[in-house]
């Protein structure tokens, strides 16, 4: 290794777990003398932290590799190029064949091996490490970096559970992330306390099926997510807790009660349903009906009436008829979402649904997607408008674009721009919501705004 500090650039795609993993890569390499850079141009090691969930996501990596190759050639540089994440796990050595610029391939469970893999790549090998050893990953990566690779943020992710045993018939995650594994309560607490100590005020617990969490507690027994949240809410300094993503099948009564009993647990829940049709839900292997989902939402709202709900939807799953799609439109009304993510079904190699009869033509998917998105946007706008005039608590995250403006988040996760705000990042402030834009709220410090609110012009009706 040269005397000068090595620079690491990680570009993450896909879900929040990849964002969390990117920081763990920086930790692992930080201990080896690396520091992170925000640009691929001056990096000694470039990691593409990839996502395999839909075809478009997976193909992005190859266009990005092309760009990296071209930029490196033009600059006369030759950084080490690594492909990590779920495409690495799914395609392994295929990536080396398809893209000669790639020096190493590392799956999501092997990031603790990055220093060694980089050394091998420098020696001219092209290593591929796609072993499944989640426990080892967490043991090795739980150690904090010798020097923090990034300035501490106000809000942080913390992976508590990884992998999935649900095998929804459209989904690659059980293959790319392996079986469900929960980290121990002690490990999670240790990490949460370290985060709190570095100034983090909000922690979002991550898991592909986070409500299936069953990590070993200090009593030697498995703890549920609800119990873990209760324990975490005792940490001074941590003001807010969130978790994502949950599966309706694993949503326990104690987690419902936690939404009533834990003031630090924010009233926002991402609970994907995918479809409103019982026939399609069955074909997807979701193992619940539309009515059961709506009933569950009802019980959670009894515990926390102001809960903002978001969901994921897939349109055009094989065999989806117009009638099935109408059932999806109906569940959008019944569940009353504050936000949602909608996707066209993408057949993924190796998943059961990919080879099924009744693949839905792309034009039909596009039409259904447009209708669903339009309805969801209307409801989202209505939800945001319903907050105008309300007093909310905002966790301030950063300075805004204009002088005196600060940006933060509402309890409902929606970004809030606060005018004439003298609070600092990490502060909790009371605000009065003055307007709603497409994706954010505008607000003034509670008890009287000072100055004009220029963003009101952008606000959508
Ligand atoms: N564990 C979460 C979701 C993980 S993937 C859950 O069980 O809900 C995130 C979202 O991507 C899914 O909720 C689904 O809506 C979408 N998705 C997954 N596979 C897909 C596919 N093959 N085509 C289109 N969308 C897909
Ligand atoms: Fe994929 Fe289903 Fe597991 Fe979610 S629950 S990660 S959609 S298999
Ligand atoms: Fe994508 Fe892997 Fe996350 S496939 S959504 S990065 S678990």
Tab-separated table of C-alpha atoms and ligand atoms in Angstrom:
chain	number	residue	atom	x	y	z
A	1	UNK	CA	0.000	0.000	0.000
A	2	UNK	CA	1.287	3.486	-0.821
A	3	UNK	CA	1.892	6.067	1.884
A	4	UNK	CA	-0.850	8.406	0.702
A	5	UNK	CA	-4.406	7.824	1.889
A	6	UNK	CA	-6.341	5.551	-0.417
A	7	UNK	CA	-9.676	6.859	-1.576
A	8	UNK	CA	-12.864	4.830	-1.675
A	9	UNK	CA	-15.948	5.692	-3.714
A	10	UNK	CA	-19.099	3.634	-3.155
A	11	UNK	CA	-22.146	4.122	-5.349
A	12	UNK	CA	-25.243	2.467	-3.920
A	13	UNK	CA	-28.400	1.444	-5.733
A	14	UNK	CA	-31.516	-0.257	-4.393
A	15	UNK	CA	-32.772	-0.371	-0.845
A	16	UNK	CA	-31.646	1.248	2.397
A	17	UNK	CA	-29.791	-1.893	3.383
A	18	UNK	CA	-27.316	-1.126	0.627
A	19	UNK	CA	-26.881	2.363	2.061
A	20	UNK	CA	-26.155	0.840	5.455
A	21	UNK	CA	-23.762	-1.682	3.890
A	22	UNK	CA	-21.909	1.104	2.063
A	23	UNK	CA	-21.048	2.629	5.436
A	24	UNK	CA	-19.885	-0.756	6.699
A	25	UNK	CA	-17.589	-1.069	3.658
A	26	UNK	CA	-16.205	2.358	4.493
A	27	UNK	CA	-15.682	1.189	8.093
A	28	UNK	CA	-13.897	-1.988	6.990
A	29	UNK	CA	-11.605	-0.063	4.669
A	30	UNK	CA	-11.300	2.941	6.999
A	31	UNK	CA	-9.414	0.649	9.374
A	32	UNK	CA	-7.002	-0.011	6.464
A	33	UNK	CA	-6.274	3.656	5.938
A	34	UNK	CA	-8.922	4.454	3.334
A	35	UNK	CA	-11.014	7.581	3.371
A	36	UNK	CA	-14.165	8.093	1.333
A	37	UNK	CA	-14.545	10.424	-1.619
A	38	UNK	CA	-17.718	11.746	-3.262
A	39	UNK	CA	-16.422	11.291	-6.789
A	40	UNK	CA	-15.335	8.299	-8.839
A	41	UNK	CA	-12.726	10.468	-10.595
A	42	UNK	CA	-10.181	10.536	-7.781
A	43	UNK	CA	-10.995	7.136	-6.272
A	44	UNK	CA	-8.439	4.354	-5.935
A	45	UNK	CA	-11.222	1.857	-5.344
A	46	UNK	CA	-14.680	2.176	-6.885
A	47	UNK	CA	-17.439	-0.042	-5.502
A	48	UNK	CA	-20.770	-0.377	-7.280
A	49	UNK	CA	-23.199	-1.524	-4.597
A	50	UNK	CA	-25.879	-2.994	-6.813
A	51	UNK	CA	-29.551	-3.992	-6.755
A	52	UNK	CA	-31.097	-6.966	-8.549
A	53	UNK	CA	-34.748	-6.403	-7.673
A	54	UNK	CA	-35.952	-5.443	-11.163
A	55	UNK	CA	-34.319	-5.799	-14.567
A	56	UNK	CA	-33.766	-2.060	-14.939
A	57	UNK	CA	-31.973	-1.869	-11.601
A	58	UNK	CA	-29.729	-4.798	-12.471
A	59	UNK	CA	-28.826	-3.473	-15.929
A	60	UNK	CA	-27.779	-0.080	-14.548
A	61	UNK	CA	-24.564	-1.610	-13.274
A	62	UNK	CA	-23.345	-2.415	-16.787
A	63	UNK	CA	-23.951	1.071	-18.135
A	64	UNK	CA	-22.220	2.512	-15.075
A	65	UNK	CA	-19.259	0.172	-15.607
A	66	UNK	CA	-19.025	1.416	-19.184
A	67	UNK	CA	-18.899	5.005	-17.960
A	68	UNK	CA	-16.249	4.223	-15.359
A	69	UNK	CA	-14.119	2.464	-17.954
A	70	UNK	CA	-14.324	5.391	-20.336
A	71	UNK	CA	-13.558	7.999	-17.664
A	72	UNK	CA	-10.598	5.978	-16.379
A	73	UNK	CA	-9.190	5.572	-19.892
A	74	UNK	CA	-9.532	9.277	-20.619
A	75	UNK	CA	-7.831	10.211	-17.370
A	76	UNK	CA	-5.140	7.571	-17.804
A	77	UNK	CA	-6.000	6.052	-14.427
A	78	UNK	CA	-6.747	2.504	-13.427
A	79	UNK	CA	-8.750	2.318	-10.185
A	80	UNK	CA	-9.757	-1.030	-8.691
A	81	UNK	CA	-13.371	-1.632	-9.690
A	82	UNK	CA	-15.529	-3.838	-7.459
A	83	UNK	CA	-19.100	-4.987	-7.981
A	84	UNK	CA	-20.889	-5.572	-4.667
A	85	UNK	CA	-24.523	-5.970	-3.623
A	86	UNK	CA	-27.288	-8.139	-4.965
A	87	UNK	CA	-26.203	-8.295	-8.620
A	88	UNK	CA	-22.814	-9.509	-7.384
A	89	UNK	CA	-24.536	-12.236	-5.393
A	90	UNK	CA	-26.876	-13.230	-8.220
A	91	UNK	CA	-24.453	-13.129	-11.138
A	92	UNK	CA	-21.064	-13.800	-9.510
A	93	UNK	CA	-18.324	-14.659	-12.003
A	94	UNK	CA	-20.643	-13.834	-14.938
A	95	UNK	CA	-19.921	-10.178	-14.226
A	96	UNK	CA	-16.187	-10.725	-14.787
A	97	UNK	CA	-16.949	-12.272	-18.165
A	98	UNK	CA	-19.314	-9.541	-19.217
A	99	UNK	CA	-17.223	-6.637	-18.032
A	100	UNK	CA	-13.420	-6.816	-18.285
A	101	UNK	CA	-12.962	-3.678	-16.175
A	102	UNK	CA	-14.274	-5.433	-13.065
A	103	UNK	CA	-11.490	-6.522	-10.705
A	104	UNK	CA	-13.524	-8.191	-8.013
A	105	UNK	CA	-17.035	-9.331	-7.166
A	106	UNK	CA	-18.253	-9.382	-3.574
A	107	UNK	CA	-21.679	-10.453	-2.295
A	108	UNK	CA	-23.571	-8.682	0.530
A	109	UNK	CA	-22.430	-11.170	3.193
A	110	UNK	CA	-18.693	-10.814	2.572
A	111	UNK	CA	-17.831	-7.137	2.970
A	112	UNK	CA	-15.569	-7.915	5.903
A	113	UNK	CA	-13.269	-9.550	3.306
A	114	UNK	CA	-12.916	-6.398	1.192
A	115	UNK	CA	-9.341	-5.511	2.287
A	116	UNK	CA	-8.136	-8.990	1.371
A	117	UNK	CA	-10.089	-9.016	-1.904
A	118	UNK	CA	-8.639	-5.652	-2.907
A	119	UNK	CA	-5.118	-6.928	-2.156
A	120	UNK	CA	-5.783	-9.943	-4.384
A	121	UNK	CA	-7.113	-7.731	-7.154
A	122	UNK	CA	-3.971	-5.603	-6.934
A	123	UNK	CA	-1.915	-8.766	-7.303
A	124	UNK	CA	-3.695	-9.438	-10.592
A	125	UNK	CA	-6.331	-11.925	-9.466
A	126	UNK	CA	-10.030	-11.337	-10.113
A	127	UNK	CA	-11.567	-12.736	-6.908
A	128	UNK	CA	-15.257	-13.583	-6.512
A	129	UNK	CA	-16.583	-13.878	-2.948
A	130	UNK	CA	-20.265	-14.729	-2.684
A	131	UNK	CA	-20.256	-16.903	0.431
A	132	UNK	CA	-23.268	-16.709	2.745
A	133	UNK	CA	-22.039	-16.010	6.256
A	134	UNK	CA	-24.255	-13.273	7.659
A	135	UNK	CA	-23.256	-13.834	11.285
A	136	UNK	CA	-19.597	-13.423	10.342
A	137	UNK	CA	-20.366	-10.241	8.475
A	138	UNK	CA	-22.088	-8.692	11.462
A	139	UNK	CA	-19.425	-9.832	13.927
A	140	UNK	CA	-16.646	-8.420	11.812
A	141	UNK	CA	-18.368	-5.251	10.662
A	142	UNK	CA	-19.869	-4.358	14.032
A	143	UNK	CA	-16.474	-3.024	15.084
A	144	UNK	CA	-16.391	0.713	14.556
A	145	UNK	CA	-13.915	2.157	12.124
A	146	UNK	CA	-10.537	3.329	13.442
A	147	UNK	CA	-11.415	6.700	12.048
A	148	UNK	CA	-14.973	7.431	11.021
A	149	UNK	CA	-15.223	7.407	7.251
A	150	UNK	CA	-18.063	9.920	7.254
A	151	UNK	CA	-19.282	12.752	9.407
A	152	UNK	CA	-22.053	11.532	11.723
A	153	UNK	CA	-25.550	12.333	10.510
A	154	UNK	CA	-28.693	13.184	12.461
A	155	UNK	CA	-30.507	10.128	11.187
A	156	UNK	CA	-28.930	6.700	10.711
A	157	UNK	CA	-29.856	3.218	9.525
A	158	UNK	CA	-29.133	0.170	11.619
A	159	UNK	CA	-29.561	-3.292	10.124
A	160	UNK	CA	-31.044	-5.657	12.715
A	161	UNK	CA	-32.169	-8.455	10.447
A	162	UNK	CA	-31.088	-9.548	7.020
A	163	UNK	CA	-32.334	-12.073	4.500
A	164	UNK	CA	-35.769	-13.468	3.802
A	165	UNK	CA	-37.490	-16.858	4.023
A	166	UNK	CA	-40.768	-15.716	2.499
A	167	UNK	CA	-40.067	-16.613	-1.130
A	168	UNK	CA	-42.649	-14.396	-2.768
A	169	UNK	CA	-42.720	-15.865	-6.251
A	170	UNK	CA	-41.587	-12.638	-7.979
A	171	UNK	CA	-38.688	-11.763	-5.680
A	172	UNK	CA	-34.920	-12.305	-5.828
A	173	UNK	CA	-34.149	-11.215	-2.267
A	174	UNK	CA	-34.250	-14.709	-0.673
A	175	UNK	CA	-31.597	-15.717	-3.221
A	176	UNK	CA	-29.418	-12.606	-3.022
A	177	UNK	CA	-29.573	-12.011	0.738
A	178	UNK	CA	-30.044	-15.592	1.917
A	179	UNK	CA	-32.076	-16.904	4.841
A	180	UNK	CA	-33.383	-14.646	7.595
A	181	UNK	CA	-30.802	-13.889	10.269
A	182	UNK	CA	-31.341	-11.560	13.238
A	183	UNK	CA	-28.522	-9.828	15.073
A	184	UNK	CA	-28.420	-10.175	18.854
A	185	UNK	CA	-29.999	-7.509	21.039
A	186	UNK	CA	-26.562	-6.819	22.572
A	187	UNK	CA	-25.033	-6.132	19.159
A	188	UNK	CA	-27.887	-3.862	18.124
A	189	UNK	CA	-27.793	-1.970	21.418
A	190	UNK	CA	-24.030	-1.526	21.211
A	191	UNK	CA	-24.333	-0.038	17.757
A	192	UNK	CA	-27.304	2.151	18.696
A	193	UNK	CA	-25.430	3.523	21.698
A	194	UNK	CA	-22.412	4.306	19.558
A	195	UNK	CA	-24.660	6.105	17.083
A	196	UNK	CA	-26.296	8.075	19.885
A	197	UNK	CA	-22.846	8.953	21.220
A	198	UNK	CA	-21.858	10.400	17.859
A	199	UNK	CA	-24.897	12.677	17.743
A	200	UNK	CA	-27.452	10.552	15.892
A	201	UNK	CA	-31.016	11.431	17.000
A	202	UNK	CA	-33.083	9.104	14.827
A	203	UNK	CA	-32.485	5.433	14.077
A	204	UNK	CA	-34.285	3.449	11.390
A	205	UNK	CA	-34.021	-0.277	12.014
A	206	UNK	CA	-33.586	-2.174	8.774
A	207	UNK	CA	-34.461	-5.673	7.698
A	208	UNK	CA	-35.894	-7.263	4.578
A	209	UNK	CA	-38.548	-8.531	6.970
A	210	UNK	CA	-37.788	-6.437	9.979
A	211	UNK	CA	-40.926	-7.425	11.880
A	212	UNK	CA	-39.713	-11.048	11.760
A	213	UNK	CA	-36.815	-9.938	13.995
A	214	UNK	CA	-36.026	-12.595	16.608
A	215	UNK	CA	-32.530	-11.756	17.837
A	216	UNK	CA	-31.158	-13.305	20.977
A	217	UNK	CA	-31.873	-11.164	24.031
A	218	UNK	CA	-29.704	-10.751	27.137
A	219	UNK	CA	-31.907	-13.414	28.741
A	220	UNK	CA	-30.825	-15.926	26.076
A	221	UNK	CA	-34.292	-15.925	24.519
A	222	UNK	CA	-35.403	-14.493	21.207
A	223	UNK	CA	-36.696	-10.918	21.461
A	224	UNK	CA	-39.333	-9.515	19.143
A	225	UNK	CA	-38.983	-6.254	17.246
A	226	UNK	CA	-41.423	-4.622	19.674
A	227	UNK	CA	-39.263	-5.569	22.643
A	228	UNK	CA	-36.148	-4.347	20.867
A	229	UNK	CA	-37.830	-1.008	20.095
A	230	UNK	CA	-38.868	-0.625	23.708
A	231	UNK	CA	-35.292	-1.205	24.863
A	232	UNK	CA	-33.875	1.158	22.231
A	233	UNK	CA	-36.268	3.894	23.254
A	234	UNK	CA	-34.532	3.944	26.663
A	235	UNK	CA	-31.330	5.279	25.050
A	236	UNK	CA	-30.855	8.944	25.912
A	237	UNK	CA	-30.197	11.048	22.878
A	238	UNK	CA	-32.234	8.865	20.530
A	239	UNK	CA	-35.399	10.865	19.965
A	240	UNK	CA	-36.992	8.913	17.155
A	241	UNK	CA	-37.254	5.312	16.059
A	242	UNK	CA	-38.480	3.882	12.791
A	243	UNK	CA	-38.273	0.484	11.138
A	244	UNK	CA	-38.609	-0.877	7.623
A	245	UNK	CA	-39.656	-3.100	5.775
A	246	UNK	CA	-42.361	-5.144	7.393
A	247	UNK	CA	-44.383	-8.068	6.105
A	248	UNK	CA	-48.078	-8.244	7.060
A	249	UNK	CA	-47.693	-11.884	8.128
A	250	UNK	CA	-45.109	-11.076	10.795
A	251	UNK	CA	-46.828	-8.057	12.329
A	252	UNK	CA	-47.305	-9.106	15.975
A	253	UNK	CA	-49.799	-7.734	18.495
A	254	UNK	CA	-46.913	-6.435	20.584
A	255	UNK	CA	-45.700	-4.371	17.631
A	256	UNK	CA	-49.191	-2.889	17.296
A	257	UNK	CA	-49.085	-2.073	21.013
A	258	UNK	CA	-45.637	-0.486	20.579
A	259	UNK	CA	-47.206	2.037	18.196
A	260	UNK	CA	-49.532	3.017	21.035
A	261	UNK	CA	-47.051	2.888	23.901
A	262	UNK	CA	-43.717	4.180	22.604
A	263	UNK	CA	-43.699	7.938	22.033
A	264	UNK	CA	-40.352	7.719	20.239
A	265	UNK	CA	-41.745	5.274	17.668
A	266	UNK	CA	-42.808	7.476	14.763
A	267	UNK	CA	-46.339	7.235	13.315
A	268	UNK	CA	-45.199	6.095	9.898
A	269	UNK	CA	-45.335	2.569	8.580
A	270	UNK	CA	-44.224	1.044	5.298
A	271	UNK	CA	-46.279	-2.103	4.876
A	272	UNK	CA	-46.259	-3.453	1.314
A	273	UNK	CA	-49.315	-5.286	0.020
A	274	UNK	CA	-48.276	-5.750	-3.667
A	275	UNK	CA	-51.824	-6.472	-4.908
A	276	UNK	CA	-55.432	-6.224	-3.764
A	277	UNK	CA	-56.520	-9.407	-5.510
A	278	UNK	CA	-56.687	-12.554	-3.398
A	279	UNK	CA	-55.982	-14.704	-6.439
A	280	UNK	CA	-52.823	-12.739	-7.247
A	281	UNK	CA	-51.750	-12.541	-3.606
A	282	UNK	CA	-51.960	-16.331	-3.523
A	283	UNK	CA	-49.996	-16.686	-6.759
A	284	UNK	CA	-47.402	-14.324	-5.293
A	285	UNK	CA	-47.170	-16.524	-2.171
A	286	UNK	CA	-47.879	-13.527	0.074
A	287	UNK	CA	-49.935	-15.795	2.344
A	288	UNK	CA	-52.581	-13.277	3.329
A	289	UNK	CA	-55.725	-11.874	1.744
A	290	UNK	CA	-56.593	-8.283	0.930
A	291	UNK	CA	-59.194	-8.252	3.707
A	292	UNK	CA	-56.681	-9.509	6.265
A	293	UNK	CA	-54.323	-6.701	5.287
A	294	UNK	CA	-57.011	-4.036	5.613
A	295	UNK	CA	-58.094	-5.489	8.957
A	296	UNK	CA	-54.483	-5.382	10.199
A	297	UNK	CA	-54.142	-1.731	9.159
A	298	UNK	CA	-57.359	-1.023	11.069
A	299	UNK	CA	-55.922	-2.544	14.237
A	300	UNK	CA	-52.665	-0.590	13.906
A	301	UNK	CA	-54.642	2.635	13.424
A	302	UNK	CA	-56.683	1.889	16.522
A	303	UNK	CA	-53.383	1.891	18.414
A	304	UNK	CA	-52.010	4.953	16.594
A	305	UNK	CA	-54.774	6.932	14.893
A	306	UNK	CA	-52.477	9.396	13.103
A	307	UNK	CA	-50.403	6.633	11.471
A	308	UNK	CA	-49.229	7.504	7.953
A	309	UNK	CA	-49.130	4.371	5.849
A	310	UNK	CA	-47.097	3.640	2.758
A	311	UNK	CA	-47.123	0.577	0.547
A	312	UNK	CA	-45.530	-1.167	-2.415
A	313	UNK	CA	-47.525	-2.355	-5.399
A	314	UNK	CA	-46.677	-4.541	-8.368
A	315	UNK	CA	-48.871	-4.277	-11.459
A	316	UNK	CA	-48.932	-6.914	-14.180
A	317	UNK	CA	-47.971	-9.951	-12.157
A	318	UNK	CA	-48.472	-13.009	-14.465
A	319	UNK	CA	-52.163	-13.793	-14.803
A	320	UNK	CA	-53.345	-10.378	-13.494
A	321	UNK	CA	-56.696	-9.586	-15.129
A	322	UNK	CA	-58.547	-6.272	-15.275
A	323	UNK	CA	-60.698	-7.503	-12.394
A	324	UNK	CA	-57.608	-8.299	-10.302
A	325	UNK	CA	-56.274	-4.833	-11.000
A	326	UNK	CA	-59.583	-3.275	-9.894
A	327	UNK	CA	-59.109	-5.098	-6.580
A	328	UNK	CA	-55.750	-3.345	-6.271
A	329	UNK	CA	-57.392	0.022	-6.963
A	330	UNK	CA	-59.957	-0.823	-4.284
A	331	UNK	CA	-57.343	-1.605	-1.650
A	332	UNK	CA	-55.738	1.795	-2.276
A	333	UNK	CA	-59.030	3.341	-1.155
A	334	UNK	CA	-59.522	0.988	1.771
A	335	UNK	CA	-56.017	1.290	3.218
A	336	UNK	CA	-55.781	5.087	2.839
A	337	UNK	CA	-52.103	5.509	1.983
A	338	UNK	CA	-50.062	8.622	2.662
A	339	UNK	CA	-47.511	7.480	0.054
A	340	UNK	CA	-46.755	4.440	-2.093
A	341	UNK	CA	-44.236	2.893	-4.440
A	342	UNK	CA	-45.533	1.294	-7.599
A	343	UNK	CA	-43.697	-1.059	-9.933
A	344	UNK	CA	-44.296	-2.924	-13.161
A	345	UNK	CA	-43.748	-6.618	-12.676
A	346	UNK	CA	-40.263	-7.559	-13.833
A	347	UNK	CA	-39.579	-11.270	-14.418
A	348	UNK	CA	-36.415	-12.140	-12.521
A	349	UNK	CA	-34.190	-15.071	-13.434
A	350	UNK	CA	-34.577	-18.027	-11.088
A	351	UNK	CA	-37.850	-16.878	-9.477
A	352	UNK	CA	-40.948	-19.122	-9.814
A	353	UNK	CA	-43.184	-16.474	-11.432
A	354	UNK	CA	-40.720	-15.647	-14.205
A	355	UNK	CA	-41.603	-18.711	-16.258
A	356	UNK	CA	-45.343	-18.634	-15.639
A	357	UNK	CA	-48.021	-18.437	-18.287
A	358	UNK	CA	-50.067	-15.248	-18.548
A	359	UNK	CA	-47.218	-12.698	-18.652
A	360	UNK	CA	-48.968	-9.333	-19.008
A	361	UNK	CA	-48.086	-7.224	-22.089
A	362	UNK	CA	-46.072	-4.099	-21.388
A	363	UNK	CA	-48.754	-1.694	-22.718
A	364	UNK	CA	-51.287	-3.161	-20.296
A	365	UNK	CA	-48.816	-2.809	-17.435
A	366	UNK	CA	-48.112	0.793	-18.406
A	367	UNK	CA	-51.810	1.676	-18.420
A	368	UNK	CA	-52.419	0.051	-15.057
A	369	UNK	CA	-49.314	1.664	-13.580
A	370	UNK	CA	-50.395	5.114	-14.777
A	371	UNK	CA	-53.876	4.730	-13.295
A	372	UNK	CA	-52.551	3.443	-10.000
A	373	UNK	CA	-49.894	6.133	-9.764
A	374	UNK	CA	-52.390	8.870	-10.539
A	375	UNK	CA	-54.699	7.739	-7.747
A	376	UNK	CA	-51.840	7.336	-5.305
A	377	UNK	CA	-50.466	10.812	-6.104
A	378	UNK	CA	-53.907	12.320	-5.509
A	379	UNK	CA	-54.129	10.661	-2.145
A	380	UNK	CA	-50.572	11.617	-1.268
A	381	UNK	CA	-51.273	15.257	-2.104
A	382	UNK	CA	-54.480	15.112	-0.056
A	383	UNK	CA	-52.567	13.724	2.910
A	384	UNK	CA	-49.943	16.467	2.675
A	385	UNK	CA	-52.614	19.150	2.337
A	386	UNK	CA	-54.300	17.751	5.440
A	387	UNK	CA	-51.162	18.685	7.383
A	388	UNK	CA	-51.294	22.371	6.404
A	389	UNK	CA	-52.254	24.395	9.470
A	390	UNK	CA	-51.127	21.630	11.807
A	391	UNK	CA	-48.420	21.952	14.432
A	392	UNK	CA	-45.758	19.256	14.051
A	393	UNK	CA	-42.463	18.355	15.598
A	394	UNK	CA	-39.602	18.376	13.103
A	395	UNK	CA	-36.178	16.826	13.493
A	396	UNK	CA	-33.826	19.359	11.922
A	397	UNK	CA	-31.321	17.687	9.594
A	398	UNK	CA	-29.525	20.344	7.563
A	399	UNK	CA	-29.387	23.924	6.372
A	400	UNK	CA	-31.899	24.660	3.616
A	401	UNK	CA	-31.249	26.246	0.240
A	402	UNK	CA	-32.092	29.786	1.361
A	403	UNK	CA	-30.557	31.799	4.205
A	404	UNK	CA	-32.370	31.151	7.467
A	405	UNK	CA	-34.060	28.061	6.093
A	406	UNK	CA	-33.533	24.665	7.707
A	407	UNK	CA	-34.587	21.267	6.386
A	408	UNK	CA	-35.845	18.402	8.485
A	409	UNK	CA	-38.442	15.675	8.686
A	410	UNK	CA	-41.910	15.454	10.077
A	411	UNK	CA	-42.980	12.439	12.149
A	412	UNK	CA	-44.635	11.224	8.926
A	413	UNK	CA	-41.248	11.161	7.172
A	414	UNK	CA	-42.190	13.961	4.777
A	415	UNK	CA	-39.372	16.518	4.403
A	416	UNK	CA	-40.137	19.935	5.908
A	417	UNK	CA	-38.512	23.260	4.975
A	418	UNK	CA	-38.599	25.655	7.905
A	419	UNK	CA	-38.255	29.393	7.284
A	420	UNK	CA	-36.560	31.788	9.714
A	421	UNK	CA	-35.317	28.918	11.764
A	422	UNK	CA	-32.397	29.303	14.146
A	423	UNK	CA	-32.308	25.655	15.211
A	424	UNK	CA	-29.298	23.447	14.484
A	425	UNK	CA	-29.139	19.980	12.926
A	426	UNK	CA	-30.203	17.439	15.549
A	427	UNK	CA	-32.680	19.802	17.252
A	428	UNK	CA	-36.349	18.929	17.542
A	429	UNK	CA	-38.487	21.960	16.811
A	430	UNK	CA	-42.193	22.660	16.841
A	431	UNK	CA	-43.421	24.152	13.609
A	432	UNK	CA	-46.665	25.328	12.074
A	433	UNK	CA	-47.154	23.903	8.592
A	434	UNK	CA	-47.868	26.715	6.160
A	435	UNK	CA	-47.951	24.930	2.815
A	436	UNK	CA	-47.555	21.654	0.987
A	437	UNK	CA	-45.417	21.132	-2.112
A	438	UNK	CA	-45.171	18.034	-4.265
A	439	UNK	CA	-42.763	16.213	-1.990
A	440	UNK	CA	-42.297	18.439	1.008
A	441	UNK	CA	-44.004	20.681	3.500
A	442	UNK	CA	-43.248	24.327	4.253
A	443	UNK	CA	-43.381	25.562	7.795
A	444	UNK	CA	-42.586	28.334	10.225
A	445	UNK	CA	-41.363	28.012	13.806
A	446	UNK	CA	-44.385	27.498	16.045
A	447	UNK	CA	-45.905	30.586	17.570
A	448	UNK	CA	-45.243	33.072	14.803
A	449	UNK	CA	-43.395	33.077	11.514
A	450	UNK	CA	-40.944	35.776	10.593
A	451	UNK	CA	-40.384	36.831	7.033
A	452	UNK	CA	-41.862	35.737	3.742
A	453	UNK	CA	-42.264	32.176	2.620
A	454	UNK	CA	-41.063	32.212	-0.981
A	455	UNK	CA	-41.605	28.483	-1.566
A	456	UNK	CA	-45.345	28.890	-1.279
A	457	UNK	CA	-45.324	29.712	-4.974
A	458	UNK	CA	-44.204	26.137	-5.714
A	459	UNK	CA	-46.955	24.585	-3.671
A	460	UNK	CA	-49.357	22.409	-5.593
A	461	UNK	CA	-53.050	22.693	-4.880
B	1	LIG	N1	-39.289	-7.195	1.878
B	1	LIG	C1	-40.179	-6.274	1.343
B	1	LIG	C2	-39.859	-5.787	-0.058
B	1	LIG	C3	-38.507	-5.895	-0.657
B	1	LIG	S1	-38.370	-5.512	-2.366
B	1	LIG	C4	-41.558	-6.895	1.325
B	1	LIG	O1	-41.742	-8.042	1.558
B	1	LIG	O2	-42.505	-6.221	1.041
B	1	LIG	C5	-39.143	-3.927	-2.524
B	1	LIG	C6	-40.306	-3.935	-3.445
B	1	LIG	O3	-39.896	-4.186	-4.775
B	1	LIG	C7	-41.333	-5.008	-3.166
B	1	LIG	O4	-42.187	-4.659	-2.138
B	1	LIG	C8	-42.045	-5.120	-4.488
B	1	LIG	O5	-43.131	-4.236	-4.565
B	1	LIG	C9	-40.988	-4.718	-5.500
B	1	LIG	N2	-40.531	-5.883	-6.264
B	1	LIG	C10	-39.865	-6.960	-5.808
B	1	LIG	N3	-39.643	-7.828	-6.819
B	1	LIG	C11	-40.187	-7.290	-7.927
B	1	LIG	C12	-40.309	-7.720	-9.286
B	1	LIG	N4	-39.827	-8.882	-9.682
B	1	LIG	N5	-40.926	-6.885	-10.159
B	1	LIG	C13	-41.431	-5.703	-9.755
B	1	LIG	N6	-41.356	-5.260	-8.503
B	1	LIG	C14	-40.744	-6.036	-7.586
B	2	LIG	FE1	-39.065	-10.404	-1.372
B	2	LIG	FE2	-41.317	-11.304	-0.364
B	2	LIG	FE3	-39.080	-11.508	1.032
B	2	LIG	FE4	-40.176	-9.129	0.659
B	2	LIG	S1	-41.082	-10.843	1.793
B	2	LIG	S2	-38.037	-9.644	0.445
B	2	LIG	S3	-41.022	-9.306	-1.381
B	2	LIG	S4	-39.540	-12.565	-0.855
B	3	LIG	FE1	-32.161	-4.516	-4.285
B	3	LIG	FE2	-30.887	-6.289	-2.894
B	3	LIG	FE3	-32.139	-4.332	-1.678
B	3	LIG	S1	-32.061	-6.681	-4.699
B	3	LIG	S2	-33.827	-3.922	-3.027
B	3	LIG	S3	-30.422	-4.124	-3.018
B	3	LIG	S4	-31.980	-6.427	-0.978
